[in-house]
Short mmCIF file of N, CA and C in Angstrom, two decimals:
data_model
loop_
_atom_site.label_atom_id
_atom_site.label_comp_id
_atom_site.label_asym_id
_atom_site.label_seq_id
_atom_site.Cartn_x
_atom_site.Cartn_y
_atom_site.Cartn_z
N MET W 274 92.89 128.97 72.39
CA MET W 274 91.69 128.23 72.05
C MET W 274 90.48 129.13 72.16
N THR W 275 89.61 129.07 71.24
CA THR W 275 88.39 129.76 71.32
C THR W 275 87.23 128.76 71.45
N GLY W 276 86.15 129.22 72.01
CA GLY W 276 84.98 128.35 72.10
C GLY W 276 84.51 127.81 70.82
N ASN W 277 84.75 128.49 69.70
CA ASN W 277 84.32 128.01 68.39
C ASN W 277 85.25 127.00 67.77
N ALA W 278 86.44 126.75 68.39
CA ALA W 278 87.42 125.84 67.81
C ALA W 278 87.06 124.33 68.00
N ARG W 279 86.21 124.09 69.01
CA ARG W 279 85.85 122.68 69.28
C ARG W 279 84.47 122.43 68.78
N PRO W 280 84.25 121.14 68.46
CA PRO W 280 82.92 120.78 67.96
C PRO W 280 81.84 120.86 69.05
N SER W 281 80.59 120.96 68.63
CA SER W 281 79.50 120.85 69.58
C SER W 281 79.51 119.50 70.22
N SER W 282 78.81 119.37 71.32
CA SER W 282 78.94 118.13 72.05
C SER W 282 77.56 117.45 72.24
N ALA W 283 77.61 116.12 72.39
CA ALA W 283 76.42 115.39 72.67
C ALA W 283 76.23 115.15 74.17
N LEU W 284 76.99 115.91 74.98
CA LEU W 284 76.83 115.78 76.43
C LEU W 284 75.37 116.06 76.82
N ASP W 285 74.88 115.27 77.74
CA ASP W 285 73.48 115.38 78.22
C ASP W 285 73.24 116.88 78.59
N PRO W 286 72.24 117.53 78.05
CA PRO W 286 72.00 118.94 78.30
C PRO W 286 71.80 119.26 79.76
N ALA W 287 71.26 118.33 80.55
CA ALA W 287 71.08 118.56 81.99
C ALA W 287 72.44 118.65 82.68
N ILE W 288 73.43 117.86 82.25
CA ILE W 288 74.75 117.92 82.83
C ILE W 288 75.45 119.20 82.35
N ALA W 289 75.35 119.47 81.06
CA ALA W 289 75.99 120.68 80.49
C ALA W 289 75.48 121.94 81.15
N ALA W 290 74.17 121.97 81.47
CA ALA W 290 73.59 123.20 82.11
C ALA W 290 74.17 123.42 83.50
N ARG W 291 74.64 122.38 84.14
CA ARG W 291 75.16 122.53 85.50
C ARG W 291 76.63 123.00 85.54
N LEU W 292 77.42 122.67 84.51
CA LEU W 292 78.85 122.94 84.54
C LEU W 292 79.17 124.42 84.56
N LYS W 293 80.11 124.76 85.38
CA LYS W 293 80.65 126.13 85.42
C LYS W 293 82.07 126.07 84.82
N ARG W 294 82.18 126.63 83.63
CA ARG W 294 83.41 126.56 82.84
C ARG W 294 84.23 127.88 83.01
N ASP W 295 85.51 127.74 82.67
CA ASP W 295 86.33 129.00 82.66
C ASP W 295 86.09 129.71 81.34
N ALA W 296 86.83 130.76 81.14
CA ALA W 296 86.62 131.59 79.89
C ALA W 296 86.88 130.83 78.63
N ASP W 297 87.64 129.75 78.71
CA ASP W 297 87.92 128.93 77.53
C ASP W 297 86.96 127.74 77.36
N GLY W 298 85.94 127.71 78.28
CA GLY W 298 84.96 126.62 78.18
C GLY W 298 85.41 125.33 78.80
N LEU W 299 86.43 125.43 79.74
CA LEU W 299 87.01 124.22 80.28
C LEU W 299 86.67 124.13 81.79
N VAL W 300 86.70 122.88 82.25
CA VAL W 300 86.54 122.56 83.69
C VAL W 300 87.68 121.72 84.12
N PRO W 301 88.33 122.05 85.29
CA PRO W 301 89.40 121.14 85.74
C PRO W 301 88.85 119.78 86.11
N ALA W 302 89.63 118.73 85.76
CA ALA W 302 89.20 117.36 86.04
C ALA W 302 90.37 116.66 86.81
N ILE W 303 90.09 116.27 88.03
CA ILE W 303 91.01 115.60 88.86
C ILE W 303 90.87 114.07 88.65
N ALA W 304 92.00 113.43 88.35
CA ALA W 304 91.95 111.95 88.26
C ALA W 304 92.47 111.37 89.56
N GLN W 305 91.70 110.47 90.13
CA GLN W 305 92.04 109.91 91.40
C GLN W 305 91.98 108.35 91.31
N GLN W 306 92.96 107.66 91.85
CA GLN W 306 92.90 106.19 91.87
C GLN W 306 91.68 105.73 92.70
N TYR W 307 90.83 104.93 92.11
CA TYR W 307 89.55 104.63 92.74
C TYR W 307 89.69 103.85 94.03
N ASP W 308 90.66 102.96 94.17
CA ASP W 308 90.71 102.05 95.31
C ASP W 308 91.64 102.56 96.45
N THR W 309 92.56 103.48 96.13
CA THR W 309 93.48 103.97 97.18
C THR W 309 93.23 105.39 97.53
N GLY W 310 92.50 106.16 96.67
CA GLY W 310 92.29 107.57 96.87
C GLY W 310 93.49 108.45 96.49
N GLU W 311 94.49 107.88 95.94
CA GLU W 311 95.67 108.62 95.53
C GLU W 311 95.30 109.58 94.39
N VAL W 312 95.65 110.86 94.55
CA VAL W 312 95.42 111.85 93.54
C VAL W 312 96.46 111.72 92.47
N LEU W 313 96.11 111.50 91.23
CA LEU W 313 97.01 111.17 90.14
C LEU W 313 97.48 112.36 89.31
N MET W 314 96.49 113.12 88.88
CA MET W 314 96.75 114.25 87.98
C MET W 314 95.57 115.18 87.83
N LEU W 315 95.80 116.32 87.20
CA LEU W 315 94.79 117.24 86.88
C LEU W 315 94.83 117.46 85.37
N GLY W 316 93.68 117.39 84.74
CA GLY W 316 93.56 117.68 83.30
C GLY W 316 92.39 118.61 83.14
N TRP W 317 92.13 118.93 81.87
CA TRP W 317 91.02 119.83 81.60
C TRP W 317 90.04 119.19 80.65
N MET W 318 88.75 119.39 80.87
CA MET W 318 87.68 118.84 80.10
C MET W 318 86.74 119.95 79.62
N ASP W 319 86.30 119.86 78.41
CA ASP W 319 85.15 120.65 77.93
C ASP W 319 83.98 119.68 77.84
N ASP W 320 82.86 120.16 77.33
CA ASP W 320 81.63 119.30 77.30
C ASP W 320 81.86 118.01 76.52
N GLU W 321 82.57 118.13 75.39
CA GLU W 321 82.82 116.99 74.55
C GLU W 321 83.76 115.96 75.22
N ALA W 322 84.81 116.46 75.86
CA ALA W 322 85.74 115.55 76.58
C ALA W 322 85.01 114.80 77.68
N LEU W 323 84.13 115.54 78.40
CA LEU W 323 83.36 114.87 79.45
C LEU W 323 82.39 113.85 78.82
N HIS W 324 81.75 114.22 77.73
CA HIS W 324 80.84 113.28 77.03
C HIS W 324 81.60 111.98 76.67
N ARG W 325 82.74 112.15 76.06
CA ARG W 325 83.56 110.99 75.64
C ARG W 325 84.01 110.16 76.82
N THR W 326 84.39 110.81 77.93
CA THR W 326 84.76 110.09 79.11
C THR W 326 83.61 109.30 79.67
N LEU W 327 82.46 109.89 79.75
CA LEU W 327 81.27 109.18 80.30
C LEU W 327 80.80 108.05 79.37
N THR W 328 80.97 108.17 78.09
CA THR W 328 80.44 107.16 77.14
C THR W 328 81.46 106.09 76.75
N THR W 329 82.77 106.35 76.87
CA THR W 329 83.78 105.38 76.46
C THR W 329 84.38 104.62 77.62
N GLY W 330 84.29 105.19 78.83
CA GLY W 330 84.93 104.59 79.97
C GLY W 330 86.44 104.84 80.04
N ARG W 331 86.96 105.69 79.17
CA ARG W 331 88.35 106.11 79.19
C ARG W 331 88.43 107.58 79.31
N CYS W 332 89.36 108.11 80.12
CA CYS W 332 89.47 109.50 80.30
C CYS W 332 89.93 110.21 79.04
N THR W 333 89.15 111.23 78.65
CA THR W 333 89.46 112.09 77.53
C THR W 333 89.60 113.52 78.02
N TYR W 334 90.67 114.15 77.67
CA TYR W 334 91.00 115.52 78.11
C TYR W 334 91.14 116.43 76.90
N TRP W 335 91.04 117.75 77.16
CA TRP W 335 91.36 118.74 76.17
C TRP W 335 92.78 119.21 76.46
N SER W 336 93.67 119.05 75.53
CA SER W 336 95.05 119.51 75.69
C SER W 336 95.13 121.02 75.34
N ARG W 337 95.43 121.85 76.34
CA ARG W 337 95.53 123.25 76.10
C ARG W 337 96.77 123.59 75.27
N SER W 338 97.79 122.82 75.42
CA SER W 338 99.02 123.11 74.65
C SER W 338 98.89 122.63 73.16
N ARG W 339 98.30 121.45 72.94
CA ARG W 339 98.17 120.94 71.61
C ARG W 339 96.85 121.35 70.90
N GLN W 340 95.93 121.89 71.71
CA GLN W 340 94.63 122.33 71.17
C GLN W 340 93.90 121.16 70.50
N GLU W 341 93.85 120.02 71.20
CA GLU W 341 93.17 118.81 70.68
C GLU W 341 92.78 117.91 71.86
N TYR W 342 91.86 117.03 71.53
CA TYR W 342 91.49 115.99 72.53
C TYR W 342 92.55 114.92 72.63
N TRP W 343 92.73 114.38 73.83
CA TRP W 343 93.58 113.26 73.98
C TRP W 343 93.02 112.30 74.94
N VAL W 344 93.07 110.99 74.62
CA VAL W 344 92.65 109.93 75.48
C VAL W 344 93.83 109.43 76.25
N LYS W 345 93.77 109.53 77.57
CA LYS W 345 94.96 109.16 78.39
C LYS W 345 95.27 107.68 78.10
N GLY W 346 96.51 107.46 77.67
CA GLY W 346 97.01 106.12 77.42
C GLY W 346 97.06 105.73 75.97
N ASP W 347 96.45 106.50 75.08
CA ASP W 347 96.46 106.12 73.68
C ASP W 347 97.90 106.02 73.11
N THR W 348 98.76 106.90 73.52
CA THR W 348 100.11 106.80 73.00
C THR W 348 101.09 106.15 74.01
N SER W 349 100.83 106.30 75.28
CA SER W 349 101.75 105.83 76.32
C SER W 349 101.42 104.43 76.79
N GLY W 350 100.14 104.03 76.67
CA GLY W 350 99.73 102.74 77.20
C GLY W 350 99.28 102.88 78.67
N HIS W 351 99.43 104.05 79.22
CA HIS W 351 99.11 104.29 80.65
C HIS W 351 97.66 104.73 80.74
N VAL W 352 96.80 103.78 80.58
CA VAL W 352 95.34 104.04 80.47
C VAL W 352 94.70 104.33 81.80
N GLN W 353 93.66 105.23 81.71
CA GLN W 353 92.83 105.48 82.88
C GLN W 353 91.42 104.93 82.59
N GLN W 354 91.11 103.82 83.19
CA GLN W 354 89.80 103.19 83.04
C GLN W 354 88.90 103.80 84.07
N VAL W 355 87.81 104.48 83.60
CA VAL W 355 86.89 105.19 84.45
C VAL W 355 86.03 104.29 85.31
N LYS W 356 86.00 104.54 86.61
CA LYS W 356 85.15 103.85 87.56
C LYS W 356 83.95 104.66 87.98
N SER W 357 84.15 106.03 88.11
CA SER W 357 83.03 106.88 88.44
C SER W 357 83.42 108.32 88.10
N VAL W 358 82.42 109.16 87.91
CA VAL W 358 82.63 110.60 87.63
C VAL W 358 81.62 111.38 88.49
N ALA W 359 82.11 112.41 89.08
CA ALA W 359 81.32 113.25 89.96
C ALA W 359 81.69 114.71 89.80
N LEU W 360 80.69 115.55 89.99
CA LEU W 360 80.90 117.02 90.05
C LEU W 360 80.99 117.46 91.52
N ASP W 361 81.80 118.48 91.76
CA ASP W 361 81.81 119.01 93.12
C ASP W 361 80.56 119.84 93.34
N CYS W 362 80.44 120.37 94.57
CA CYS W 362 79.18 121.04 94.96
C CYS W 362 78.86 122.26 94.11
N ASP W 363 79.88 122.89 93.49
CA ASP W 363 79.66 124.07 92.70
C ASP W 363 79.63 123.76 91.22
N ALA W 364 79.83 122.49 90.84
CA ALA W 364 79.84 122.02 89.44
C ALA W 364 80.96 122.77 88.66
N ASP W 365 82.05 123.11 89.36
CA ASP W 365 83.17 123.78 88.64
C ASP W 365 84.46 122.89 88.65
N THR W 366 84.35 121.66 89.15
CA THR W 366 85.44 120.72 89.14
C THR W 366 84.85 119.32 88.92
N ILE W 367 85.55 118.51 88.14
CA ILE W 367 85.09 117.14 87.88
C ILE W 367 86.10 116.23 88.64
N LEU W 368 85.57 115.22 89.35
CA LEU W 368 86.41 114.21 89.94
C LEU W 368 86.17 112.89 89.18
N VAL W 369 87.24 112.37 88.59
CA VAL W 369 87.12 111.09 87.88
C VAL W 369 87.94 110.04 88.63
N LYS W 370 87.23 109.04 89.15
CA LYS W 370 87.91 107.95 89.81
C LYS W 370 88.25 106.94 88.76
N VAL W 371 89.53 106.55 88.76
CA VAL W 371 89.96 105.70 87.63
C VAL W 371 90.78 104.57 88.18
N ASP W 372 90.99 103.54 87.34
CA ASP W 372 91.96 102.48 87.57
C ASP W 372 93.14 102.85 86.65
N GLN W 373 94.17 103.31 87.20
CA GLN W 373 95.34 103.79 86.38
C GLN W 373 96.30 102.60 86.11
N THR W 374 96.61 102.47 84.82
CA THR W 374 97.63 101.49 84.40
C THR W 374 98.95 102.26 84.21
N GLY W 375 99.95 101.89 84.95
CA GLY W 375 101.25 102.57 84.79
C GLY W 375 101.22 103.97 85.36
N PRO W 376 102.24 104.78 85.04
CA PRO W 376 102.35 106.13 85.52
C PRO W 376 101.23 107.06 84.98
N ALA W 377 100.77 107.98 85.82
CA ALA W 377 99.81 108.96 85.34
C ALA W 377 100.46 110.19 84.81
N CYS W 378 101.68 110.51 85.32
CA CYS W 378 102.35 111.72 84.92
C CYS W 378 103.17 111.54 83.69
N HIS W 379 103.21 112.60 82.87
CA HIS W 379 104.01 112.56 81.65
C HIS W 379 105.50 112.44 81.89
N THR W 380 105.93 112.64 83.19
CA THR W 380 107.36 112.52 83.53
C THR W 380 107.70 111.08 83.82
N GLY W 381 106.69 110.22 83.89
CA GLY W 381 106.94 108.81 84.19
C GLY W 381 106.74 108.38 85.57
N THR W 382 106.27 109.31 86.46
CA THR W 382 105.98 108.99 87.83
C THR W 382 104.50 108.59 88.00
N ARG W 383 104.25 107.91 89.08
CA ARG W 383 102.88 107.41 89.34
C ARG W 383 101.87 108.54 89.37
N THR W 384 102.25 109.63 90.02
CA THR W 384 101.33 110.80 90.24
C THR W 384 102.05 112.07 89.86
N CYS W 385 101.30 113.01 89.46
CA CYS W 385 101.92 114.36 89.11
C CYS W 385 102.26 115.14 90.39
N PHE W 386 101.87 114.64 91.55
CA PHE W 386 101.96 115.41 92.80
C PHE W 386 102.98 114.78 93.80
N ASP W 387 103.97 114.08 93.28
CA ASP W 387 104.92 113.45 94.24
C ASP W 387 106.29 114.06 94.16
N ALA W 388 106.59 115.01 93.30
CA ALA W 388 107.96 115.47 93.05
C ALA W 388 108.30 116.77 93.78
N ASP W 389 107.33 117.60 94.17
CA ASP W 389 107.63 118.91 94.64
C ASP W 389 106.80 119.28 95.84
N SER W 390 107.03 118.61 96.97
CA SER W 390 106.30 118.96 98.17
C SER W 390 106.81 120.29 98.74
N LEU W 391 105.84 121.18 99.10
CA LEU W 391 106.25 122.46 99.60
C LEU W 391 106.32 122.45 101.08
N PRO W 392 107.24 123.14 101.76
CA PRO W 392 107.38 123.12 103.17
C PRO W 392 106.27 123.91 103.84
N LEU W 393 105.76 123.42 104.93
CA LEU W 393 104.73 124.09 105.73
C LEU W 393 105.42 124.90 106.86
N ALA W 394 104.94 126.01 107.20
CA ALA W 394 105.45 126.82 108.30
C ALA W 394 105.24 126.04 109.60
N GLN W 395 106.18 126.13 110.44
CA GLN W 395 106.08 125.41 111.77
C GLN W 395 105.54 126.33 112.82
#
């Protein structure tokens, strides 16, 4: 993906100016269940995906593999209804608190972080 491959965005310039993006113009976006605090998944947003998320109330991500925008739940029905959006202190990560319908993970599990717990040294 190149920065020129995606359309310009209507994201509020004050928000856009704060974002710290990677070399591909993306910011990691963590989806968290708003009422339980459960971490559901990590996706990637550019300015336009963030703009769409803020204005539609549905999580929109940039798919690095498909090179296109995708709205969580459009094909699966596993919708993420946005409750709040926040930037971390460095503005290099987005936290989206959502009400998740069904599984968040493409494997069919509730969260992308429940299948492979790593052992801690004792």
